[in-house]
Short mmCIF file of C-alpha atoms in Angstrom, two decimals:
data_model
loop_
_atom_site.label_atom_id
_atom_site.label_comp_id
_atom_site.label_asym_id
_atom_site.label_seq_id
_atom_site.Cartn_x
_atom_site.Cartn_y
_atom_site.Cartn_z
CA UNK A 19 -21.71 -55.14 39.13
CA UNK A 20 -21.43 -54.85 35.14
CA UNK A 21 -18.50 -51.84 35.69
CA UNK A 22 -16.75 -53.67 39.30
CA UNK A 23 -16.26 -56.45 36.24
CA UNK A 24 -15.46 -54.23 33.49
CA UNK A 25 -12.71 -52.18 35.67
CA UNK A 26 -11.36 -55.76 37.27
CA UNK A 27 -11.01 -57.24 33.61
CA UNK A 28 -9.50 -53.48 32.16
CA UNK A 29 -6.85 -54.53 35.43
CA UNK A 30 -5.94 -57.74 34.56
CA UNK A 31 -5.57 -56.64 30.91
CA UNK A 32 -3.40 -53.95 32.69
CA UNK A 33 -1.00 -56.58 33.87
CA UNK A 34 -0.66 -59.05 31.67
CA UNK A 35 1.02 -56.46 29.17
CA UNK A 36 3.03 -55.75 32.24
CA UNK A 37 3.61 -58.88 32.85
CA UNK A 38 5.10 -59.10 29.56
CA UNK A 39 7.15 -55.82 29.02
CA UNK A 40 8.48 -56.50 32.11
CA UNK A 41 10.40 -60.54 30.72
CA UNK A 42 10.51 -57.76 27.62
CA UNK A 43 13.75 -56.57 28.81
CA UNK A 44 15.54 -60.08 29.17
CA UNK A 45 14.84 -60.76 25.59
CA UNK A 46 16.31 -58.30 24.56
CA UNK A 47 18.72 -58.34 26.12
CA UNK A 48 19.42 -62.40 25.12
CA UNK A 49 19.25 -61.43 20.89
CA UNK A 50 21.82 -57.51 21.26
CA UNK A 51 25.05 -60.09 20.99
CA UNK A 52 23.64 -60.32 17.47
CA UNK A 53 21.46 -58.23 16.21
CA UNK A 54 21.82 -54.35 15.61
CA UNK A 55 18.73 -52.90 17.66
CA UNK A 56 16.87 -52.32 14.59
CA UNK A 57 16.83 -55.57 12.55
CA UNK A 58 16.16 -56.73 16.21
CA UNK A 59 12.97 -53.99 15.92
CA UNK A 60 12.21 -54.34 12.21
CA UNK A 61 11.66 -58.62 13.28
CA UNK A 62 9.59 -58.02 16.36
CA UNK A 63 6.81 -55.47 14.00
CA UNK A 64 7.25 -57.88 11.56
CA UNK A 65 6.12 -61.16 14.02
CA UNK A 66 3.91 -59.29 16.21
CA UNK A 67 2.35 -57.25 12.75
CA UNK A 68 1.81 -61.12 11.31
CA UNK A 69 -0.15 -61.80 14.17
CA UNK A 70 -2.28 -59.50 14.67
CA UNK A 71 -3.37 -59.77 11.21
CA UNK A 72 -4.46 -62.85 11.53
CA UNK A 73 -6.61 -61.96 14.92
CA UNK A 74 -8.04 -59.39 13.06
CA UNK A 75 -9.29 -61.47 10.42
CA UNK A 76 -10.06 -64.96 12.36
CA UNK A 77 -11.82 -63.20 14.70
CA UNK A 78 -13.23 -60.95 11.32
CA UNK A 79 -12.54 -57.31 12.51
CA UNK A 80 -12.61 -54.72 8.91
CA UNK A 81 -9.63 -53.29 8.73
CA UNK A 82 -10.14 -50.19 7.01
CA UNK A 83 -9.49 -47.42 8.58
CA UNK A 84 -10.85 -43.92 8.00
CA UNK A 85 -8.64 -41.75 6.79
CA UNK A 86 -9.15 -38.85 9.16
CA UNK A 87 -7.48 -41.32 12.04
CA UNK A 88 -4.89 -41.97 9.68
CA UNK A 89 -2.45 -39.49 11.47
CA UNK A 90 -3.02 -40.33 14.79
CA UNK A 91 -2.66 -43.39 14.14
CA UNK A 92 0.90 -42.66 12.76
CA UNK A 93 1.89 -40.35 15.87
CA UNK A 94 0.62 -43.30 18.01
CA UNK A 95 3.11 -45.86 16.17
CA UNK A 96 5.59 -43.13 15.97
CA UNK A 97 5.84 -42.02 19.61
CA UNK A 98 4.69 -45.25 21.27
CA UNK A 99 6.05 -47.89 18.56
CA UNK A 100 9.18 -46.95 17.02
CA UNK A 101 10.75 -44.66 19.30
CA UNK A 102 9.52 -45.74 22.47
CA UNK A 103 11.39 -49.68 21.17
CA UNK A 104 14.81 -47.50 19.65
CA UNK A 105 15.50 -45.81 22.49
CA UNK A 106 14.47 -48.72 25.20
CA UNK A 107 16.35 -51.27 22.80
CA UNK A 108 19.47 -49.66 22.60
CA UNK A 109 19.89 -48.06 26.24
CA UNK A 110 20.35 -52.70 26.84
CA UNK A 111 23.27 -51.83 24.38
CA UNK A 112 25.16 -51.15 27.89
CA UNK A 113 22.73 -51.42 30.72
CA UNK A 114 21.58 -54.52 32.63
CA UNK A 115 18.19 -55.44 32.33
CA UNK A 116 16.99 -55.79 36.11
CA UNK A 117 18.33 -52.02 36.11
CA UNK A 118 15.58 -50.75 32.85
CA UNK A 119 13.08 -53.17 34.90
CA UNK A 120 13.46 -50.86 38.02
CA UNK A 121 13.83 -47.45 35.53
CA UNK A 122 10.48 -47.60 33.66
CA UNK A 123 8.61 -48.02 36.86
CA UNK A 124 9.29 -43.93 36.99
CA UNK A 125 6.92 -43.87 34.53
CA UNK A 126 3.98 -42.28 36.31
CA UNK A 127 5.73 -39.44 37.25
CA UNK A 128 6.09 -37.99 34.07
CA UNK A 129 2.14 -38.96 34.11
CA UNK A 130 2.21 -36.38 36.80
CA UNK A 131 3.95 -34.69 35.30
CA UNK A 132 1.88 -34.25 31.82
CA UNK A 133 -1.25 -33.41 33.97
CA UNK A 134 0.42 -30.91 35.20
CA UNK A 135 1.20 -29.07 31.78
CA UNK A 136 -1.56 -29.96 30.29
CA UNK A 137 -4.13 -30.32 32.14
CA UNK A 138 -2.80 -27.55 34.90
CA UNK A 139 -3.11 -30.40 38.50
CA UNK A 140 -1.22 -28.53 41.56
CA UNK A 141 1.28 -31.01 42.71
CA UNK A 142 0.89 -31.36 46.38
CA UNK A 143 3.34 -32.00 49.44
CA UNK A 144 3.48 -35.47 49.07
CA UNK A 145 3.91 -36.02 45.04
CA UNK A 146 6.41 -33.45 45.64
CA UNK A 147 8.54 -35.91 48.71
CA UNK A 148 7.59 -38.80 46.15
CA UNK A 149 9.39 -37.61 42.72
CA UNK A 150 12.26 -36.83 45.34
CA UNK A 151 11.82 -40.25 47.24
CA UNK A 152 11.99 -41.92 43.04
CA UNK A 153 14.89 -39.86 41.20
CA UNK A 154 16.99 -41.49 44.62
CA UNK A 155 15.75 -44.95 44.03
CA UNK A 156 16.98 -43.58 40.72
CA UNK A 157 20.70 -42.88 41.27
CA UNK A 158 20.75 -45.96 43.48
CA UNK A 159 20.03 -48.38 40.38
CA UNK A 160 22.40 -46.31 38.09
CA UNK A 161 25.46 -47.01 41.06
CA UNK A 162 25.06 -50.78 41.70
CA UNK A 163 25.25 -52.78 38.29
CA UNK A 164 29.00 -53.65 39.60
CA UNK A 165 28.37 -53.05 43.23
CA UNK A 166 30.31 -49.90 43.33
CA UNK A 167 29.84 -47.65 46.24
CA UNK A 168 27.48 -44.86 45.45
CA UNK A 169 28.37 -42.85 42.93
CA UNK A 170 27.39 -40.74 39.79
CA UNK A 171 28.35 -42.47 36.85
CA UNK A 172 25.35 -41.62 35.20
CA UNK A 173 25.26 -43.36 31.60
CA UNK A 174 24.09 -43.23 27.15
CA UNK A 175 22.26 -46.08 28.08
CA UNK A 176 20.25 -44.97 31.75
CA UNK A 177 19.73 -41.54 30.55
CA UNK A 178 17.81 -43.08 27.09
CA UNK A 179 16.34 -45.64 29.35
CA UNK A 180 14.37 -42.78 31.76
CA UNK A 181 13.25 -40.84 28.17
CA UNK A 182 11.97 -43.62 27.35
CA UNK A 183 10.28 -43.85 30.40
CA UNK A 184 8.79 -40.29 29.24
CA UNK A 185 7.69 -41.41 25.66
CA UNK A 186 6.04 -43.77 27.44
CA UNK A 187 4.01 -41.04 29.79
CA UNK A 188 2.84 -38.60 27.17
CA UNK A 189 2.32 -42.65 24.55
CA UNK A 190 -0.64 -43.48 27.37
CA UNK A 191 -1.82 -40.64 27.65
CA UNK A 192 -1.90 -39.78 23.55
CA UNK A 193 -3.74 -43.04 23.49
CA UNK A 194 -6.25 -42.41 25.67
CA UNK A 195 -7.07 -38.46 24.71
CA UNK A 196 -7.11 -39.32 21.05
CA UNK A 197 -10.31 -41.79 21.07
CA UNK A 198 -9.72 -43.35 17.63
CA UNK A 199 -13.48 -45.21 17.13
CA UNK A 200 -12.05 -48.21 16.12
CA UNK A 201 -11.46 -52.12 19.00
CA UNK A 202 -7.31 -51.34 19.92
CA UNK A 203 -6.81 -54.34 18.65
CA UNK A 204 -7.66 -52.35 14.94
CA UNK A 205 -5.48 -49.20 16.49
CA UNK A 206 -2.46 -52.51 17.76
CA UNK A 207 -2.37 -53.40 14.57
CA UNK A 208 -1.62 -50.19 12.52
CA UNK A 209 0.55 -48.98 14.86
CA UNK A 210 3.07 -52.17 14.85
CA UNK A 211 2.73 -51.81 10.85
CA UNK A 212 4.32 -48.03 10.83
CA UNK A 213 7.22 -49.46 13.59
CA UNK A 214 7.74 -52.05 10.86
CA UNK A 215 7.09 -49.15 8.13
CA UNK A 216 9.59 -47.28 9.70
CA UNK A 217 12.48 -49.53 10.92
CA UNK A 218 13.01 -51.49 7.95
CA UNK A 219 15.27 -49.39 5.51
CA UNK A 220 17.53 -49.51 8.38
CA UNK A 221 17.10 -52.81 8.12
CA UNK A 222 18.33 -53.25 4.79
CA UNK A 223 21.77 -50.24 6.15
CA UNK A 224 22.31 -52.75 8.37
CA UNK A 225 22.31 -55.76 5.99
CA UNK A 226 20.71 -57.23 9.62
CA UNK A 227 19.92 -60.80 7.66
CA UNK A 228 23.41 -62.07 8.22
CA UNK A 229 22.88 -62.47 11.21
CA UNK A 230 19.34 -64.39 11.30
CA UNK A 231 21.72 -67.62 10.75
CA UNK A 232 23.76 -67.56 13.87
CA UNK A 233 20.77 -67.18 15.82
CA UNK A 234 20.81 -70.26 18.17
CA UNK A 235 17.15 -72.12 18.92
CA UNK A 236 16.87 -69.97 22.74
CA UNK A 237 17.39 -66.31 20.32
CA UNK A 238 14.31 -67.70 17.36
CA UNK A 239 11.90 -68.06 20.74
CA UNK A 240 13.33 -64.86 22.81
CA UNK A 241 12.37 -62.75 19.11
CA UNK A 242 8.50 -64.69 19.28
CA UNK A 243 7.96 -63.82 22.39
CA UNK A 244 8.48 -60.37 21.46
CA UNK A 245 7.30 -60.20 18.65
CA UNK A 246 3.71 -61.94 19.70
CA UNK A 247 3.63 -61.08 23.45
CA UNK A 248 4.93 -57.98 24.58
CA UNK A 249 5.09 -56.71 20.61
CA UNK A 250 1.02 -57.50 19.44
CA UNK A 251 -1.05 -59.43 22.58
CA UNK A 252 0.92 -56.67 25.12
CA UNK A 253 0.31 -53.35 23.25
CA UNK A 254 -3.25 -54.49 22.27
CA UNK A 255 -4.05 -55.37 26.54
CA UNK A 256 -2.89 -52.06 27.66
CA UNK A 257 -5.26 -50.19 25.32
CA UNK A 258 -8.29 -52.67 25.97
CA UNK A 259 -7.15 -51.35 29.59
CA UNK A 260 -6.88 -47.72 28.64
CA UNK A 261 -10.52 -47.92 27.32
CA UNK A 262 -12.07 -48.69 30.41
CA UNK A 263 -9.59 -47.76 33.60
CA UNK A 264 -7.57 -43.59 33.11
CA UNK A 265 -4.33 -43.58 32.43
CA UNK A 266 -2.87 -42.57 36.36
CA UNK A 267 -4.79 -45.77 37.02
CA UNK A 268 -3.66 -48.27 33.92
CA UNK A 269 0.25 -46.73 34.95
CA UNK A 270 -0.37 -47.42 38.25
CA UNK A 271 0.33 -51.03 37.00
CA UNK A 272 4.29 -50.23 36.16
CA UNK A 273 4.65 -50.55 38.85
CA UNK A 274 4.62 -54.27 39.20
CA UNK A 275 7.20 -54.28 36.34
CA UNK A 276 10.31 -53.88 37.79
CA UNK A 277 9.54 -57.46 39.46
CA UNK A 278 8.57 -59.14 36.26
CA UNK A 279 12.38 -57.81 34.98
CA UNK A 280 14.26 -58.75 37.99
CA UNK A 281 12.89 -62.33 38.62
CA UNK A 282 13.35 -63.50 34.61
CA UNK A 283 17.38 -61.38 34.90
CA UNK A 284 17.75 -63.69 37.56
CA UNK A 285 16.54 -66.80 35.91
CA UNK A 286 17.31 -66.79 31.96
CA UNK A 287 20.01 -64.44 31.98
CA UNK A 288 21.91 -65.08 35.52
CA UNK A 289 22.37 -61.83 36.18
CA UNK A 290 23.44 -60.45 39.09
CA UNK A 291 20.86 -58.47 41.95
CA UNK A 292 23.02 -56.07 44.34
CA UNK A 293 21.37 -55.51 47.87
CA UNK A 294 22.15 -51.61 46.67
CA UNK A 295 20.10 -51.93 43.36
CA UNK A 296 16.91 -53.59 44.96
CA UNK A 297 16.97 -50.98 47.12
CA UNK A 298 16.67 -48.52 45.03
CA UNK A 299 13.97 -50.66 43.17
CA UNK A 300 12.13 -50.28 46.40
CA UNK A 301 12.45 -46.66 46.65
CA UNK A 302 11.48 -46.17 43.49
CA UNK A 303 8.13 -47.90 43.30
CA UNK A 304 7.34 -46.31 47.31
CA UNK A 305 8.75 -42.77 45.91
CA UNK A 306 6.03 -43.58 42.39
CA UNK A 307 3.32 -44.93 44.52
CA UNK A 308 2.92 -41.29 46.69
CA UNK A 309 3.04 -39.58 43.24
CA UNK A 310 0.08 -40.58 42.22
CA UNK A 311 -1.98 -40.20 45.49
CA UNK A 312 -2.08 -43.94 46.67
CA UNK A 313 0.41 -44.39 49.86
CA UNK A 314 -0.96 -41.61 52.04
CA UNK A 315 -4.55 -41.93 52.36
CA UNK A 316 -3.31 -45.36 52.82
CA UNK A 317 -1.35 -44.89 55.85
CA UNK A 318 -3.54 -42.19 56.83
CA UNK A 319 -6.69 -45.11 57.15
CA UNK A 320 -4.36 -47.72 58.69
CA UNK A 321 -4.27 -44.74 61.19
CA UNK A 322 -7.63 -43.82 62.29
CA UNK A 323 -8.51 -48.02 61.78
CA UNK A 324 -6.11 -48.65 64.63
CA UNK A 325 -7.55 -45.18 66.82
CA UNK A 326 -10.77 -46.59 66.52
#
């Protein structure tokens, strides 16, 4: 019973992380009109690091980290925080938030690919079909954003977004395999601090602080959400989920992220959602479910019960 509860709790942590990240595309899009991607990331990481530090002090966690694990934390900070968030923020300069949310759902496919390459797992026929479906879904999403007829119109923003999904798969596998013996909140704090240190020089280069006075109350609310819940709580909860569940199982929750993004984009940004884009998103989700081996066994069990 305790084992079941721990896995259920881990699943809830992963779901909450996905919900925050799904909305993050909308909040990021809302402030990119006034802040460049680097300045946005500096403020996010700064708010996130301060929030996590306060939590650490309130919960009386030790901030000391063995020098042996500093390289691990730096690598995680670069891959999972700095590079990942920079790719997404830059991509959102040229694509809408809902498309970004759909595209991030192909990350589990890359998780499977990494398992094949580094863990020598074999790809089954069903996984191959799932990957083809997901790629088709991506093509539908990328060509439907302006209500256009189907044609290949991949741009830099979509390519960067897809690259960020590969980057996230690498991060999740690393976080699981490195097994750093510290609480997830401590790991997340140092990752956020690493992201802050790496992006701060760009803030001075771009004089990003000059745009802060132009932000409205609504845009500041988006920044606080990005800092506290997206850069802080979501990364913390994702690490807590990976403590209990396998990386591939946790990555399955990414299927829900496009739904959160879609709802937030419609409600907060008044973005138009086209039928072809929705169809592409559904195909992506079906594809990644097949890749992770969930849909086919479920259908087999269903038809077996029907025969009985």
